[in-house]
Tab-separated table of C-alpha atoms in Angstrom:
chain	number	residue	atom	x	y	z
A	28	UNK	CA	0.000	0.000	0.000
A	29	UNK	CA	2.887	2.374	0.481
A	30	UNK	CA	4.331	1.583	-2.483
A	31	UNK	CA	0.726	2.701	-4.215
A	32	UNK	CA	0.758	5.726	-2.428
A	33	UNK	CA	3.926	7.420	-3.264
A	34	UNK	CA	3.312	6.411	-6.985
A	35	UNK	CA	-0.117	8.077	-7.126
A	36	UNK	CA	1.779	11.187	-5.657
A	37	UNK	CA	4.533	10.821	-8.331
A	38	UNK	CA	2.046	10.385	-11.003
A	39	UNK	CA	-0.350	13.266	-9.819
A	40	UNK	CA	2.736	15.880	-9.659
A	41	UNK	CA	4.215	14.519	-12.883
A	42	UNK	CA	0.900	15.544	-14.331
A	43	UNK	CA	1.200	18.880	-12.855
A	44	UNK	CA	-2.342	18.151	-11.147
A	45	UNK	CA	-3.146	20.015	-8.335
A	46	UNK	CA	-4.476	17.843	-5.964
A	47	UNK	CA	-4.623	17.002	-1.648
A	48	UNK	CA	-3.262	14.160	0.072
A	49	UNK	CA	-3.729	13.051	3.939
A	50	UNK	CA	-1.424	10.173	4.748
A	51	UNK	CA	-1.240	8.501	7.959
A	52	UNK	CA	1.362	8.070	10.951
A	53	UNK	CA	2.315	4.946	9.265
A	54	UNK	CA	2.781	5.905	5.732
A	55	UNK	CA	0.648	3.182	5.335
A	56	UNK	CA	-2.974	4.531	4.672
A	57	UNK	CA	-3.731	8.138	2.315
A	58	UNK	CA	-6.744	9.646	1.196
A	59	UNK	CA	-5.986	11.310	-2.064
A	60	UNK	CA	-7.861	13.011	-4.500
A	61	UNK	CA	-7.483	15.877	-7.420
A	62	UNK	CA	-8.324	18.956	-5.964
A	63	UNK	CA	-11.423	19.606	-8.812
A	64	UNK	CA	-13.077	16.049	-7.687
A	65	UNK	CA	-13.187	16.599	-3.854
A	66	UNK	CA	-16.666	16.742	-2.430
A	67	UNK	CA	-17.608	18.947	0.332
A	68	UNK	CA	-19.630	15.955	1.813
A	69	UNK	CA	-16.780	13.839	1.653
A	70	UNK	CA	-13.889	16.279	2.907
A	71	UNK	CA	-13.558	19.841	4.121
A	72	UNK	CA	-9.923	21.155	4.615
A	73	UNK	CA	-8.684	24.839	5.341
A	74	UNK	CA	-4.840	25.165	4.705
A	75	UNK	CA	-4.221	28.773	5.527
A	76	UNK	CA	-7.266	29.996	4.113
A	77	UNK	CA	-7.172	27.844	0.872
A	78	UNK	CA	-10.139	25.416	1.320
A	79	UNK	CA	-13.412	23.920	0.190
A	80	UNK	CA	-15.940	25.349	2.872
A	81	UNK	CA	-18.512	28.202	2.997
A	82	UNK	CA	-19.767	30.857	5.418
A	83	UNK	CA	-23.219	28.964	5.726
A	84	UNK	CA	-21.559	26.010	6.674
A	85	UNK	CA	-19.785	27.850	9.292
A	86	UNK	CA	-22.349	30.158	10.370
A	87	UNK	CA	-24.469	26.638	10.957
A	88	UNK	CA	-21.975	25.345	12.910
A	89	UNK	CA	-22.088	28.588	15.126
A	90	UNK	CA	-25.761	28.388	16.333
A	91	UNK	CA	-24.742	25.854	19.040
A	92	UNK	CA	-24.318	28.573	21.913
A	93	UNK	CA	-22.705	26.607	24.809
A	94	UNK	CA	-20.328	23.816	24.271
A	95	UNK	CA	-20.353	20.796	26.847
A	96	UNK	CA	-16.738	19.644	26.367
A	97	UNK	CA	-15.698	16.144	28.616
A	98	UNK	CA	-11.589	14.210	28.493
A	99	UNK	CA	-11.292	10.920	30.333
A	100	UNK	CA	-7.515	10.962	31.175
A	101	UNK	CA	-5.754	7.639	30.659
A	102	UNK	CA	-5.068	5.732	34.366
A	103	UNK	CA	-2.056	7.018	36.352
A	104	UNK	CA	-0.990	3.323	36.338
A	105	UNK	CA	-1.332	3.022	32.721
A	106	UNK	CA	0.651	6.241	32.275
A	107	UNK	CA	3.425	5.499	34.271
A	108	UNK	CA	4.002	2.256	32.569
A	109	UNK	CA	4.636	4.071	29.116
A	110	UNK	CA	6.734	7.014	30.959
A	111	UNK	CA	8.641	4.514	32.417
A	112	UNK	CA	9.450	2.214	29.333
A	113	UNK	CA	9.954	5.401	27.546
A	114	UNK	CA	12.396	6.813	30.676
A	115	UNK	CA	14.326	3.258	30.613
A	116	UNK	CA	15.445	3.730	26.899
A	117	UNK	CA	16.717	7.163	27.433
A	118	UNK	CA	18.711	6.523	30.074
A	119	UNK	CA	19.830	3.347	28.172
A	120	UNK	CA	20.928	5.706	25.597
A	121	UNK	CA	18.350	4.491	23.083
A	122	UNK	CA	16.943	7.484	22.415
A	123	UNK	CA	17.956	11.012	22.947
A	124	UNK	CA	14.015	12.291	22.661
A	125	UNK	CA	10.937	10.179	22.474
A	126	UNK	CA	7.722	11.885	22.043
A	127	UNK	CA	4.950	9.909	24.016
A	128	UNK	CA	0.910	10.063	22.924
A	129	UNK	CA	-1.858	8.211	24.441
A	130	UNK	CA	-5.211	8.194	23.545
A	131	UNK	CA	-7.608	10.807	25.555
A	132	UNK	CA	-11.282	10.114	24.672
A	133	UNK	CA	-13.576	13.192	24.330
A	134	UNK	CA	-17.146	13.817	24.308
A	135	UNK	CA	-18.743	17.003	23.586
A	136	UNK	CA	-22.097	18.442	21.817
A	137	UNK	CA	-20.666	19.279	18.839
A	138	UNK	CA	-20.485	17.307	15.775
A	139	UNK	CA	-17.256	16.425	13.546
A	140	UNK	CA	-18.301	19.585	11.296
A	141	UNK	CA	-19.034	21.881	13.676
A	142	UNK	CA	-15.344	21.389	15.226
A	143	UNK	CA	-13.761	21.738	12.058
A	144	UNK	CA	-15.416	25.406	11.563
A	145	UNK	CA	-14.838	26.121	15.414
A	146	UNK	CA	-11.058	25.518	15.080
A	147	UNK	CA	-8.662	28.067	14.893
A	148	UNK	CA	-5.401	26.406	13.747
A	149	UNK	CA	-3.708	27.256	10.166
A	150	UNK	CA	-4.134	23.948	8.928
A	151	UNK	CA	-7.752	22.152	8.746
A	152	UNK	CA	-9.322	19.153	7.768
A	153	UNK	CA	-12.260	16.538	8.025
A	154	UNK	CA	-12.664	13.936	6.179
A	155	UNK	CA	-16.138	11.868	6.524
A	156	UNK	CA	-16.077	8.018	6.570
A	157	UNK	CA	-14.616	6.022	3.536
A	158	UNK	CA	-14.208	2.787	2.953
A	159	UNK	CA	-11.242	1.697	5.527
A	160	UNK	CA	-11.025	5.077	6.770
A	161	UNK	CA	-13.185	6.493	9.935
A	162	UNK	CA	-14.277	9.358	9.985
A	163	UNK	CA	-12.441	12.196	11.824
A	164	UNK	CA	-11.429	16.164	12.488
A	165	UNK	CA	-8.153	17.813	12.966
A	166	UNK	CA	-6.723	21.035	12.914
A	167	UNK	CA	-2.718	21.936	13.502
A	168	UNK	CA	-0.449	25.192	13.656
A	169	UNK	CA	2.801	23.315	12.875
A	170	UNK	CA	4.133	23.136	9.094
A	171	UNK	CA	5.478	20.183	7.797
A	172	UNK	CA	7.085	20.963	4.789
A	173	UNK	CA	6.588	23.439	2.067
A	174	UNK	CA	8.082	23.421	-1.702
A	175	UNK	CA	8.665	26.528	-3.569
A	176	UNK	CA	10.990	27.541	-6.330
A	177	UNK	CA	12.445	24.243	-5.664
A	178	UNK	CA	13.630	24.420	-2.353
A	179	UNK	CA	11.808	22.175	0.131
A	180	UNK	CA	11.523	23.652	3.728
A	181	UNK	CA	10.869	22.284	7.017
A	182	UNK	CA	9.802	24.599	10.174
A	183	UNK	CA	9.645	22.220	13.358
A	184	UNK	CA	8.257	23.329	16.452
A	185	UNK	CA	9.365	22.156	19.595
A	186	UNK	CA	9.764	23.800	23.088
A	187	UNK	CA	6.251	25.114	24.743
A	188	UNK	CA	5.630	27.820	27.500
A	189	UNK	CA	2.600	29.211	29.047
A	190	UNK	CA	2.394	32.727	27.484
A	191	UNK	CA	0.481	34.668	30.662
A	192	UNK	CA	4.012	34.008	32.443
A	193	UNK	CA	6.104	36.963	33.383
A	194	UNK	CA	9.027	37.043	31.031
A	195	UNK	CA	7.758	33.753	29.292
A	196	UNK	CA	10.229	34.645	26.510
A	197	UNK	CA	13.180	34.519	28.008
A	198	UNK	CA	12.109	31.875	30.241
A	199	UNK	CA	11.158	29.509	27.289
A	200	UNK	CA	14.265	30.462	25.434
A	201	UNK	CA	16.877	29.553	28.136
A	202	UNK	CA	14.996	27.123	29.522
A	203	UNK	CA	17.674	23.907	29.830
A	204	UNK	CA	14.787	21.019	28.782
A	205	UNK	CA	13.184	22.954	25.681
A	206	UNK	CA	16.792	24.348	24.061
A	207	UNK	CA	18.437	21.090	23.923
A	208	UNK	CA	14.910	19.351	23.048
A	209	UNK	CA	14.616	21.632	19.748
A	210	UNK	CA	18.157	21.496	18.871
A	211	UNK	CA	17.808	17.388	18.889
A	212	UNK	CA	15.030	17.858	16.232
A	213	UNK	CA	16.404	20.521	14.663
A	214	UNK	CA	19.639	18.016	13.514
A	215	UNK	CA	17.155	14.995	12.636
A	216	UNK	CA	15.298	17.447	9.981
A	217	UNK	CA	18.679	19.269	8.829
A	218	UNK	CA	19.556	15.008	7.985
A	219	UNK	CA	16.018	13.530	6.735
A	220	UNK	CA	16.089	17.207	4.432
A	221	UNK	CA	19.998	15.869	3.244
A	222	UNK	CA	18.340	12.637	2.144
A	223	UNK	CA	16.286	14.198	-0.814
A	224	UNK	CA	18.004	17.717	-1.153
A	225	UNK	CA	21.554	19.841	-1.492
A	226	UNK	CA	22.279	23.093	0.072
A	227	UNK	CA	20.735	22.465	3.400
A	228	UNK	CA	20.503	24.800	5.736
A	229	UNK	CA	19.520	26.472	8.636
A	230	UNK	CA	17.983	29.327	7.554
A	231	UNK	CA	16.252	30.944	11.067
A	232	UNK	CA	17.105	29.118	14.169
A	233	UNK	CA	14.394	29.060	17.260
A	234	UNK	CA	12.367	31.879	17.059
A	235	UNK	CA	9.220	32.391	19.284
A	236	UNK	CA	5.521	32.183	17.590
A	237	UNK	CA	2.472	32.938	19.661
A	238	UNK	CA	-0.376	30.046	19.478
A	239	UNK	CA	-3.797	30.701	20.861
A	240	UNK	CA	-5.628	27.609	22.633
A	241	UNK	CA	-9.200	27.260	23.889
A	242	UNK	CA	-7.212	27.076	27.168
A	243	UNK	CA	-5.147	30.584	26.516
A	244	UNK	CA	-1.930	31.561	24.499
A	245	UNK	CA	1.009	29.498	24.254
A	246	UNK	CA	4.286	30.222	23.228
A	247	UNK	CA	6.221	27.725	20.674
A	248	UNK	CA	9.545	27.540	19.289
A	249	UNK	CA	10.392	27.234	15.468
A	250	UNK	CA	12.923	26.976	13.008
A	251	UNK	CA	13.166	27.243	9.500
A	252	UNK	CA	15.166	24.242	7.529
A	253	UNK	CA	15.455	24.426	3.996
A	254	UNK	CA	16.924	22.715	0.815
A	255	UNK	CA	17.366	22.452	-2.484
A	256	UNK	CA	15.773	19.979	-4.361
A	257	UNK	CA	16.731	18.667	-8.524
A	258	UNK	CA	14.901	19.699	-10.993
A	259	UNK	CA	12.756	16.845	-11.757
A	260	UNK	CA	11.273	16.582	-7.832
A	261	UNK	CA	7.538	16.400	-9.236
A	262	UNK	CA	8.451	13.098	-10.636
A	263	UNK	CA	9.595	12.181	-7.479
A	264	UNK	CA	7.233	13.647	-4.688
A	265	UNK	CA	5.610	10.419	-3.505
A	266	UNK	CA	9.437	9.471	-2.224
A	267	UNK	CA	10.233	13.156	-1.568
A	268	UNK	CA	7.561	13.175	1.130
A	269	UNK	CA	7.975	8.960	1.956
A	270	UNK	CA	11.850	9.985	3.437
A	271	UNK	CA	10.685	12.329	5.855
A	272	UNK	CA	7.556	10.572	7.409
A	273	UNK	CA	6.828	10.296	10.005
A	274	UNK	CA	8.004	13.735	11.089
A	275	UNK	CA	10.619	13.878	13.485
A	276	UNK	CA	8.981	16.495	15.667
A	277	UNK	CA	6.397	13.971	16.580
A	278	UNK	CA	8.695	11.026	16.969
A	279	UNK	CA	11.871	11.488	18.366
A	280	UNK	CA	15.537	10.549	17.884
A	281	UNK	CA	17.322	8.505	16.242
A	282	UNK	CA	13.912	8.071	14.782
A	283	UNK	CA	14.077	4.553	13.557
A	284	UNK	CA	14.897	3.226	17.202
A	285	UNK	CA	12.556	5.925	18.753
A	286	UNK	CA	9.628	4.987	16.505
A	287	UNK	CA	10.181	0.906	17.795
A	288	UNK	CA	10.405	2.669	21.428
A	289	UNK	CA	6.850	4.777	20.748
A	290	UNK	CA	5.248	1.319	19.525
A	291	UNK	CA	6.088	-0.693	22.857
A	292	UNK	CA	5.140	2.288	25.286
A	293	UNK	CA	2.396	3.622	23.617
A	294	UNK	CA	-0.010	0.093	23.121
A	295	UNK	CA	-2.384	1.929	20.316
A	296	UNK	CA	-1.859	2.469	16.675
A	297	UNK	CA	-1.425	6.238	15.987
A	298	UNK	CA	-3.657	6.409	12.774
A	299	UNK	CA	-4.079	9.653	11.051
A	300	UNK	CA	-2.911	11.197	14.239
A	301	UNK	CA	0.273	12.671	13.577
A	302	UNK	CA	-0.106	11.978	10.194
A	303	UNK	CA	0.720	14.543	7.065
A	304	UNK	CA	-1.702	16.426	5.148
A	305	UNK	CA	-1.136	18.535	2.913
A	306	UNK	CA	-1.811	20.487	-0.963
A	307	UNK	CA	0.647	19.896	-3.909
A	308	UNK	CA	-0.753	23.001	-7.007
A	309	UNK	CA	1.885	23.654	-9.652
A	310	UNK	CA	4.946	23.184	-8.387
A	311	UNK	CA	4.185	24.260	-5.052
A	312	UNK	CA	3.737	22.107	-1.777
A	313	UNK	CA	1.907	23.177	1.396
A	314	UNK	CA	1.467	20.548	4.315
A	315	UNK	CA	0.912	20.095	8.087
């Protein structure tokens, strides 16, 4: 199946066809379709204000006054057992950074749709059920990679502070975890970038964006990563992208050992969660 999906990619950019693609955590699973031949009913998706949905949608979506919004956090003992298999490897030197998920089920009065319209982030999506694929919402501030004028750039974020700090600046950018933490991913990139391009770079190196949450502002820490790719990369997109999944600002490093490390402590397959999705329209790439 992977093999299928990075030829459909190569074959849709070698045709200069504009089209979106949602692949999974896996690189195993895609939903991918010509941009003329998506259906509203079948997926919406907002990628920084390019997107398929209307203002009556939305202003539907908005008649639901008060939200009732419930998490069940996983067991402490059920936790700990993943922190501590995760803890074990680093300090066995298996892994210099392992991000660790678990699944936190929700319930709230809004539907799929009306989340989709109620979410703020730059990149949006929803796709409805198809065939193997359940149905589901998400929304994300963090680039993946762009393409323009043939350079491919990456912008990780990693390193988090609570903005209504005093001096949550400074505090976030000498902090002694989050420096070290984004310089770790900030190397991984720099080499899965080296694998498809020349000239890479760091272009801008941790700089401080502002990210506003239902539960207040945040501040995050980017950088900018960027090389350049042949001439021919259309041909060659479905491996272009294949290299650098899954991104290493949701896995960890060395990211072949971390990812085996994520599978034992984490007990759940990922899915479309921290998957890529993203809008390839001549020449140009835009993902999340």
């Amino acid at each position: 199946m992977k093999q299928e999906i990075i030829d459909k990619i190569n074959r849709l950019a070698s045709q200069d066809e504009p089209f979106l693609f949602v692949i999974n955590y896996q690189g195993d699973k895609a939903f991918i379709r010509q941009l003329s031949d998506i259906n509203p009913e079948e997926c919406l998706f907002d990628f920084e204000g390019r997107g398929n949905s209307s203002d009556e949608m939305k202003n539907n979506s908005e008649k639901i006054a008060e939200i009732s919004w419930q998490i069940a956090p996983p067991l402490y003992e059920d936790y700990e057992r993943s922190f501590d298999i995760v803890k074990n490897n680093i300090m066995a030197g298996n892994s210099y950074l392992t991000n660790l998920t678990c699944k936190v089920p929700v319930s709230c009065n809004l539907s799929l749709e009306d989340i989709f319209h109620r979410a703020k982030g730059k990149y949006k999506l929803m796709l409805r059920r198809k065939r193997n694929l359940n149905p589901f919402v998400c929304f994300s501030p963090e680039t993946f990679v762009r393409i323009k004028n043939g350079r491919i750039y990456s912008y990780p974020m990693k390193g988090t502070l609570d903005a209504s700090l005093p001096n949550a600046e400074k505090l976030l950018m000498e902090d002694r975890k989050e420096a070290p933490e984004h310089a770790t991913i900030v190397d991984l990139i720099r080499n899965d970038l080296s694998r498809v391009a020349e000239n890479v770079r760091v272009d801008k190196y941790r700089y401080v964006d502002v990210l506003h949450t239902n539960k207040g502002d945040i501040l995050q820490t980017s950088s900018e990563i960027s090389g350049r790719l042949p001439e021919d990369y259309p041909h060659h997109l479905g491996e272009i992208l294949d290299v650098q999944l899954p991104a290493g600002s949701i896995t960890g490093a060395p990211k072949d050992k971390t990812m085996q490390i994520i599978q034992e402590a984490e007990g759940y397959d990922r899915g479309f969660y921290t998957g890529i999705m993203g809008i390839y329209d001549q020449g140009e790439l835009n993902s999340a």
